[in-house]
CSV table of C-alpha atoms and ligand atoms in Angstrom, one decimal:
chain,number,residue,atom,x,y,z
A,1179,MET,CA,9.3,-14.3,25.2
A,1180,GLY,CA,6.1,-16.2,25.6
A,1181,ILE,CA,4.5,-19.2,24.0
A,1182,TYR,CA,4.4,-17.6,20.5
A,1183,GLN,CA,8.2,-17.7,19.8
A,1184,THR,CA,7.5,-18.3,16.1
A,1185,GLU,CA,6.3,-14.7,15.9
A,1186,ALA,CA,9.7,-13.1,16.6
A,1187,GLY,CA,10.8,-10.9,13.7
A,1188,ARG,CA,7.4,-10.8,12.1
A,1189,VAL,CA,6.0,-7.3,11.3
A,1190,ALA,CA,2.5,-6.1,12.4
A,1191,ILE,CA,0.5,-3.0,11.8
A,1192,VAL,CA,-2.1,-2.1,14.5
A,1193,THR,CA,-4.7,0.6,13.7
A,1194,GLY,CA,-6.2,2.5,16.5
A,1195,GLY,CA,-3.0,1.4,18.3
A,1196,GLY,CA,-2.8,4.5,20.5
A,1197,SER,CA,-5.5,3.4,23.0
A,1198,GLY,CA,-7.6,0.5,24.4
A,1199,ILE,CA,-7.6,-2.8,22.6
A,1200,GLY,CA,-5.2,-1.6,19.9
A,1201,ARG,CA,-2.6,-0.4,22.4
A,1202,ALA,CA,-2.8,-3.6,24.5
A,1203,SER,CA,-2.5,-5.7,21.3
A,1204,ALA,CA,0.5,-3.7,20.1
A,1205,ILE,CA,2.2,-4.3,23.4
A,1206,ALA,CA,1.3,-8.0,23.4
A,1207,PHE,CA,2.7,-8.4,19.8
A,1208,ALA,CA,6.0,-6.6,20.8
A,1209,LYS,CA,6.4,-8.9,23.9
A,1210,GLU,CA,6.5,-11.8,21.5
A,1211,GLY,CA,9.3,-10.2,19.5
A,1212,MET,CA,7.2,-8.8,16.7
A,1213,LYS,CA,8.0,-5.4,15.1
A,1214,VAL,CA,5.0,-3.2,15.5
A,1215,CYS,CA,3.8,-0.1,13.6
A,1216,VAL,CA,1.4,1.6,15.9
A,1217,MET,CA,-1.1,3.7,13.7
A,1218,ASP,CA,-3.6,6.1,15.1
A,1219,VAL,CA,-5.3,9.3,14.0
A,1220,LYS,CA,-4.0,10.8,17.2
A,1221,GLU,CA,-0.3,10.7,16.3
A,1222,GLU,CA,0.9,11.6,19.8
A,1223,ARG,CA,-0.9,8.6,21.2
A,1224,SER,CA,0.6,6.2,18.8
A,1225,GLU,CA,4.1,7.6,19.5
A,1226,GLU,CA,3.6,7.2,23.2
A,1227,VAL,CA,2.7,3.5,22.7
A,1228,ALA,CA,5.6,3.0,20.4
A,1229,GLU,CA,7.9,4.6,22.9
A,1230,GLU,CA,6.6,2.4,25.7
A,1231,ILE,CA,7.4,-0.6,23.6
A,1232,ARG,CA,10.9,0.6,22.8
A,1233,ASN,CA,11.5,1.4,26.4
A,1234,SER,CA,10.7,-2.2,27.3
A,1235,GLY,CA,13.2,-3.5,24.7
A,1236,GLY,CA,10.8,-4.1,21.8
A,1237,GLU,CA,10.8,-2.7,18.3
A,1238,ALA,CA,8.1,-0.2,17.3
A,1239,MET,CA,7.4,2.8,15.1
A,1240,SER,CA,4.4,5.1,15.1
A,1241,SER,CA,2.4,6.5,12.2
A,1242,GLY,CA,-0.2,9.2,12.3
A,1243,VAL,CA,-2.9,7.7,10.0
A,1244,ASP,CA,-6.6,8.4,9.7
A,1245,VAL,CA,-7.8,5.0,8.4
A,1246,SER,CA,-10.6,6.7,6.4
A,1247,ASN,CA,-8.0,8.5,4.3
A,1248,PRO,CA,-6.7,6.3,1.4
A,1249,GLN,CA,-3.5,8.3,0.9
A,1250,GLU,CA,-2.6,8.3,4.6
A,1251,VAL,CA,-3.3,4.5,4.9
A,1252,GLN,CA,-1.1,3.8,1.8
A,1253,GLN,CA,1.7,6.1,3.2
A,1254,GLY,CA,1.6,4.5,6.6
A,1255,ILE,CA,1.9,1.0,5.2
A,1256,GLU,CA,4.7,2.1,2.9
A,1257,GLN,CA,6.6,3.6,5.8
A,1258,THR,CA,6.3,0.3,7.6
A,1259,ILE,CA,7.6,-1.6,4.6
A,1260,GLN,CA,10.5,0.9,4.1
A,1261,LYS,CA,11.5,0.3,7.7
A,1262,TRP,CA,11.2,-3.4,8.0
A,1263,GLY,CA,10.8,-4.7,4.5
A,1264,ARG,CA,7.8,-7.0,5.1
A,1265,LEU,CA,4.3,-7.2,6.5
A,1266,ASP,CA,2.9,-10.3,8.3
A,1267,VAL,CA,0.0,-9.1,10.4
A,1268,LEU,CA,-2.7,-6.5,10.1
A,1269,PHE,CA,-4.8,-5.7,13.1
A,1270,ALA,CA,-7.6,-3.5,11.6
A,1271,ASN,CA,-9.0,-2.2,14.9
A,1272,ALA,CA,-9.5,1.6,14.7
A,1273,GLY,CA,-13.1,2.4,15.4
A,1274,ILE,CA,-15.5,5.0,16.9
A,1275,ASN,CA,-19.0,4.8,18.3
A,1276,GLY,CA,-19.8,8.0,16.6
A,1277,THR,CA,-23.1,9.8,17.1
A,1278,LEU,CA,-25.8,7.9,18.9
A,1279,ALA,CA,-29.2,9.2,17.7
A,1280,PRO,CA,-32.6,7.9,16.5
A,1281,ILE,CA,-32.4,7.0,12.8
A,1282,GLU,CA,-34.8,9.8,11.8
A,1283,LYS,CA,-32.6,12.4,13.6
A,1284,LEU,CA,-29.2,11.0,12.5
A,1285,SER,CA,-27.7,13.2,9.7
A,1286,LEU,CA,-26.0,11.8,6.7
A,1287,GLU,CA,-22.8,13.4,7.8
A,1288,GLN,CA,-23.0,11.7,11.2
A,1289,TRP,CA,-23.8,8.4,9.5
A,1290,ASN,CA,-20.9,8.8,7.1
A,1291,ALA,CA,-18.4,9.7,9.9
A,1292,THR,CA,-19.0,6.3,11.5
A,1293,ILE,CA,-19.1,4.4,8.2
A,1294,SER,CA,-15.9,6.1,7.1
A,1295,THR,CA,-13.8,5.2,10.1
A,1296,ASN,CA,-15.2,1.8,10.9
A,1297,LEU,CA,-16.0,0.3,7.5
A,1298,ASN,CA,-14.0,2.3,5.0
A,1299,GLY,CA,-11.1,2.2,7.3
A,1300,THR,CA,-11.2,-1.6,7.5
A,1301,PHE,CA,-11.5,-1.9,3.7
A,1302,LEU,CA,-8.7,0.6,3.1
A,1303,THR,CA,-6.2,-1.0,5.5
A,1304,VAL,CA,-6.9,-4.5,4.3
A,1305,LYS,CA,-6.8,-3.4,0.6
A,1306,HIS,CA,-3.4,-1.7,0.9
A,1307,SER,CA,-1.9,-4.4,3.0
A,1308,ILE,CA,-2.7,-7.2,0.6
A,1309,PRO,CA,0.2,-6.6,-1.8
A,1310,TYR,CA,2.7,-7.1,1.1
A,1311,LEU,CA,0.8,-9.8,3.0
A,1312,LYS,CA,0.5,-12.0,0.0
A,1313,LYS,CA,4.3,-12.3,-0.4
A,1314,GLU,CA,4.6,-14.9,2.3
A,1315,GLY,CA,1.1,-15.2,3.7
A,1316,GLY,CA,-0.1,-13.7,7.0
A,1317,SER,CA,-3.0,-12.9,9.3
A,1318,ILE,CA,-5.6,-10.1,9.3
A,1319,VAL,CA,-7.7,-9.6,12.4
A,1320,ILE,CA,-10.6,-7.2,12.3
A,1321,THR,CA,-12.3,-5.7,15.4
A,1322,SER,CA,-16.0,-6.0,15.0
A,1323,SER,CA,-18.3,-6.1,18.0
A,1324,ILE,CA,-21.2,-7.9,19.7
A,1325,ASN,CA,-23.3,-4.9,18.4
A,1326,GLY,CA,-24.7,-5.6,15.0
A,1327,ASN,CA,-24.0,-9.3,15.3
A,1328,ARG,CA,-25.5,-10.7,18.5
A,1329,THR,CA,-27.0,-7.7,20.2
A,1330,PHE,CA,-29.2,-4.9,18.9
A,1331,HIS,CA,-30.1,-3.0,22.0
A,1332,GLY,CA,-27.4,-0.4,21.6
A,1333,PHE,CA,-30.1,2.2,21.1
A,1334,GLY,CA,-29.0,5.0,18.7
A,1335,MET,CA,-26.2,2.9,17.3
A,1336,ALA,CA,-27.7,2.1,14.0
A,1337,ALA,CA,-24.6,3.3,12.1
A,1338,TYR,CA,-22.1,1.7,14.4
A,1339,SER,CA,-23.9,-1.7,14.4
A,1340,SER,CA,-24.2,-1.6,10.6
A,1341,THR,CA,-20.5,-1.2,10.3
A,1342,LYS,CA,-19.8,-4.0,12.8
A,1343,ALA,CA,-22.1,-6.4,10.9
A,1344,ALA,CA,-20.6,-5.4,7.6
A,1345,GLN,CA,-17.1,-6.0,8.9
A,1346,VAL,CA,-18.0,-9.6,9.6
A,1347,ALA,CA,-19.3,-10.1,6.1
A,1348,PHE,CA,-16.3,-8.4,4.6
A,1349,MET,CA,-14.0,-10.6,6.8
A,1350,LYS,CA,-15.7,-13.7,5.3
A,1351,MET,CA,-15.4,-12.5,1.8
A,1352,ALA,CA,-11.7,-11.6,2.3
A,1353,ALA,CA,-11.0,-15.0,4.0
A,1354,LEU,CA,-12.1,-16.9,1.0
A,1355,GLU,CA,-10.5,-14.5,-1.5
A,1356,LEU,CA,-7.2,-14.4,0.2
A,1357,ALA,CA,-6.9,-18.1,1.2
A,1358,ARG,CA,-5.0,-18.7,-2.0
A,1359,TYR,CA,-2.2,-16.4,-0.7
A,1360,LYS,CA,-2.2,-18.1,2.7
A,1361,ILE,CA,-3.6,-15.0,4.3
A,1362,ARG,CA,-6.0,-15.8,7.1
A,1363,VAL,CA,-8.7,-13.3,8.0
A,1364,ASN,CA,-10.7,-13.4,11.2
A,1365,ALA,CA,-12.8,-11.0,13.3
A,1366,ILE,CA,-13.2,-10.5,17.0
A,1367,CYS,CA,-16.5,-9.4,18.6
A,1368,PRO,CA,-15.8,-7.9,22.0
A,1369,GLY,CA,-18.5,-7.1,24.5
A,1370,ALA,CA,-18.0,-4.2,26.9
A,1371,ILE,CA,-14.3,-3.5,27.3
A,1372,GLN,CA,-12.8,-0.9,29.6
A,1373,THR,CA,-11.2,1.6,27.0
A,1374,ASN,CA,-11.3,5.2,26.0
A,1375,ILE,CA,-14.0,4.7,23.4
A,1376,GLY,CA,-16.3,7.0,25.4
A,1377,GLN,CA,-14.2,9.9,24.0
A,1378,ASN,CA,-15.5,8.9,20.5
A,1379,THR,CA,-19.1,8.6,21.6
A,1380,HIS,CA,-21.6,11.4,21.0
A,1381,THR,CA,-24.9,10.5,22.6
A,1382,THR,CA,-27.8,12.8,21.7
A,1383,GLU,CA,-30.7,13.5,24.1
A,1384,GLU,CA,-33.2,12.1,21.5
A,1385,VAL,CA,-31.8,8.5,22.1
A,1386,LYS,CA,-34.0,8.5,25.2
A,1387,GLU,CA,-37.1,8.6,23.0
A,1388,ILE,CA,-36.2,5.3,21.3
A,1389,THR,CA,-34.7,3.4,24.2
A,1390,ILE,CA,-36.4,0.2,25.4
A,1391,PRO,CA,-35.2,-0.6,29.0
A,1392,VAL,CA,-33.4,-3.9,29.2
A,1393,ASN,CA,-32.8,-4.7,32.9
A,1394,TYR,CA,-31.3,-8.0,34.2
A,1395,PRO,CA,-31.5,-8.7,37.9
A,1396,GLU,CA,-27.8,-9.5,38.2
A,1397,GLY,CA,-26.3,-7.1,35.8
A,1398,HIS,CA,-25.1,-8.2,32.4
A,1399,GLN,CA,-21.6,-9.6,32.6
A,1400,PRO,CA,-22.1,-13.2,33.9
A,1401,LEU,CA,-18.5,-14.3,34.0
A,1402,GLU,CA,-16.7,-11.4,35.7
A,1403,HIS,CA,-19.5,-9.0,36.6
A,1404,LYS,CA,-17.5,-6.2,35.0
A,1405,PRO,CA,-16.3,-5.1,31.5
A,1406,GLY,CA,-13.3,-7.0,30.1
A,1407,GLU,CA,-9.8,-5.5,30.0
A,1408,PRO,CA,-8.1,-4.6,26.8
A,1409,GLU,CA,-5.3,-7.0,27.7
A,1410,GLN,CA,-7.8,-9.9,27.8
A,1411,VAL,CA,-8.8,-9.0,24.2
A,1412,ALA,CA,-5.1,-8.7,23.2
A,1413,ASP,CA,-4.6,-12.4,24.2
A,1414,LEU,CA,-7.2,-13.4,21.6
A,1415,VAL,CA,-5.8,-11.0,19.0
A,1416,LEU,CA,-2.3,-12.4,19.5
A,1417,PHE,CA,-3.5,-16.0,19.1
A,1418,LEU,CA,-5.3,-15.1,15.9
A,1419,ALA,CA,-2.3,-13.2,14.6
A,1420,SER,CA,0.0,-16.1,15.4
A,1421,GLU,CA,0.7,-19.4,13.7
A,1422,ARG,CA,-1.0,-21.1,16.7
A,1423,SER,CA,-4.3,-20.4,14.8
A,1424,SER,CA,-3.0,-21.6,11.5
A,1425,HIS,CA,-6.2,-23.4,10.5
A,1426,ILE,CA,-8.6,-20.7,11.6
A,1427,SER,CA,-9.9,-18.3,8.9
A,1428,GLY,CA,-13.2,-16.8,8.1
A,1429,THR,CA,-14.4,-16.9,11.8
A,1430,GLU,CA,-15.8,-14.3,14.1
A,1431,ILE,CA,-14.9,-14.9,17.8
A,1432,TYR,CA,-16.9,-13.5,20.6
A,1433,ILE,CA,-15.0,-12.2,23.6
A,1434,ASP,CA,-17.7,-11.0,26.0
A,1435,GLY,CA,-17.7,-13.1,29.2
A,1436,ALA,CA,-21.0,-14.7,28.0
A,1437,GLU,CA,-22.7,-11.3,28.1
A,1438,THR,CA,-24.6,-11.8,24.9
A,1439,LEU,CA,-26.0,-15.2,25.8
A,1440,LEU,CA,-28.3,-13.6,28.3
B,1471,LIG,P1,-10.3,3.5,22.1
B,1471,LIG,O1,-11.1,4.8,21.8
B,1471,LIG,O2,-9.7,3.3,23.4
B,1471,LIG,O3,-9.2,3.2,21.0
B,1471,LIG,C1,-9.5,3.4,19.6
B,1471,LIG,C2,-8.4,4.2,19.0
B,1471,LIG,O4,-8.7,4.4,17.6
B,1471,LIG,C3,-8.2,5.6,19.6
B,1471,LIG,O5,-6.8,5.8,19.9
B,1471,LIG,C4,-8.6,6.5,18.4
B,1471,LIG,O6,-7.8,7.7,18.4
B,1471,LIG,C5,-8.3,5.7,17.2
B,1471,LIG,N1,-9.1,6.1,16.0
B,1471,LIG,C6,-10.3,6.6,16.0
B,1471,LIG,N2,-10.6,7.0,14.7
B,1471,LIG,C7,-9.6,6.7,14.0
B,1471,LIG,C8,-9.2,6.8,12.6
B,1471,LIG,N3,-10.1,7.4,11.8
B,1471,LIG,N4,-8.0,6.5,12.2
B,1471,LIG,C9,-7.1,5.9,13.0
B,1471,LIG,N5,-7.3,5.8,14.3
B,1471,LIG,C10,-8.5,6.1,14.8
B,1471,LIG,O7,-11.4,2.4,21.8
B,1471,LIG,P2,-11.4,0.8,21.8
B,1471,LIG,O8,-12.5,0.3,22.6
B,1471,LIG,O9,-10.0,0.2,22.1
B,1471,LIG,O10,-11.8,0.5,20.3
B,1471,LIG,C11,-11.1,-0.3,19.4
B,1471,LIG,C12,-12.1,-1.1,18.6
B,1471,LIG,O11,-12.8,-2.0,19.4
B,1471,LIG,C13,-13.1,-0.3,17.8
B,1471,LIG,O12,-13.2,-0.8,16.5
B,1471,LIG,C14,-14.4,-0.5,18.6
B,1471,LIG,O13,-15.5,-0.4,17.8
B,1471,LIG,C15,-14.2,-2.0,19.1
B,1471,LIG,N6,-15.0,-2.4,20.2
B,1471,LIG,C16,-14.9,-1.8,21.4
B,1471,LIG,C17,-15.7,-2.2,22.5
B,1471,LIG,C18,-15.6,-1.6,23.9
B,1471,LIG,O14,-16.4,-1.9,24.7
B,1471,LIG,N7,-14.6,-0.8,24.2
B,1471,LIG,C19,-16.6,-3.3,22.3
B,1471,LIG,C20,-16.7,-3.9,21.0
B,1471,LIG,C21,-15.9,-3.4,20.0
């Protein structure tokens, strides 16, 4: 047990929990004694993470959920409630980079695919968690990004950046609306983090046509000169999920090793 002993016994849902930031956060939650439902569209991934947690003495279940599908989201949350009877923390983290293309070449289907997972997925998981979170209060953490908030040179990422900016606006609306239920809502904005997100990135050749070169002499991660690790992000997520951040709501926090200040 670590410094967050008050978290023991609390129940958390982590979307996109099968990989990267979600996986590291699910493991961090479980280490503090929280019960974790690992949700991922790739069910085998979420089961692997849940098994890893159980093998280390933690409590976890897995659920194959596409966050853009309202029925699946509702069912996944209900399964969690059936198993543990409560919900205290939602980490709305599932996301894809989607198709990277110039706006004039991006199809509506490609645009919608990114919006559905990143933005609709955030809305749906928050919406369907509220009835349970409001019983005793809780914490919602949403994974946004530096893209769409502090940086706009992710060429071809118009859809992605739009979802990441919208998530921050949504987080602030939700923080005000849900404060009456003692539900805190915050967002994290990571810079480059070493994960598997490349598997959900489809870069088209045409992106080259709109790219403006941005070259810094010493690279672009001033603090560590390399991308962050998912475990470093998980430390922030754990803090925001826990009672140690009891007066923080409606805030986006950058976790990028000062990358976006250049
Ligand atoms: P990742 O690909 O390693 O993990 C994301 C997980 O989400 C995967 O297991 C994937 O299967 C799952 N997923 C994808 N679509 C889903 C859906 N529709 N329903 C349920 N699960 C789905 O990537 P990651 O980097 O850990 O990404 C997590 C979040 O962090 C995303 O929201 C991403 O936009 C954000 N982010 C990542 C970085 C980075 O550099 N890696 C930077 C800023 C923000």
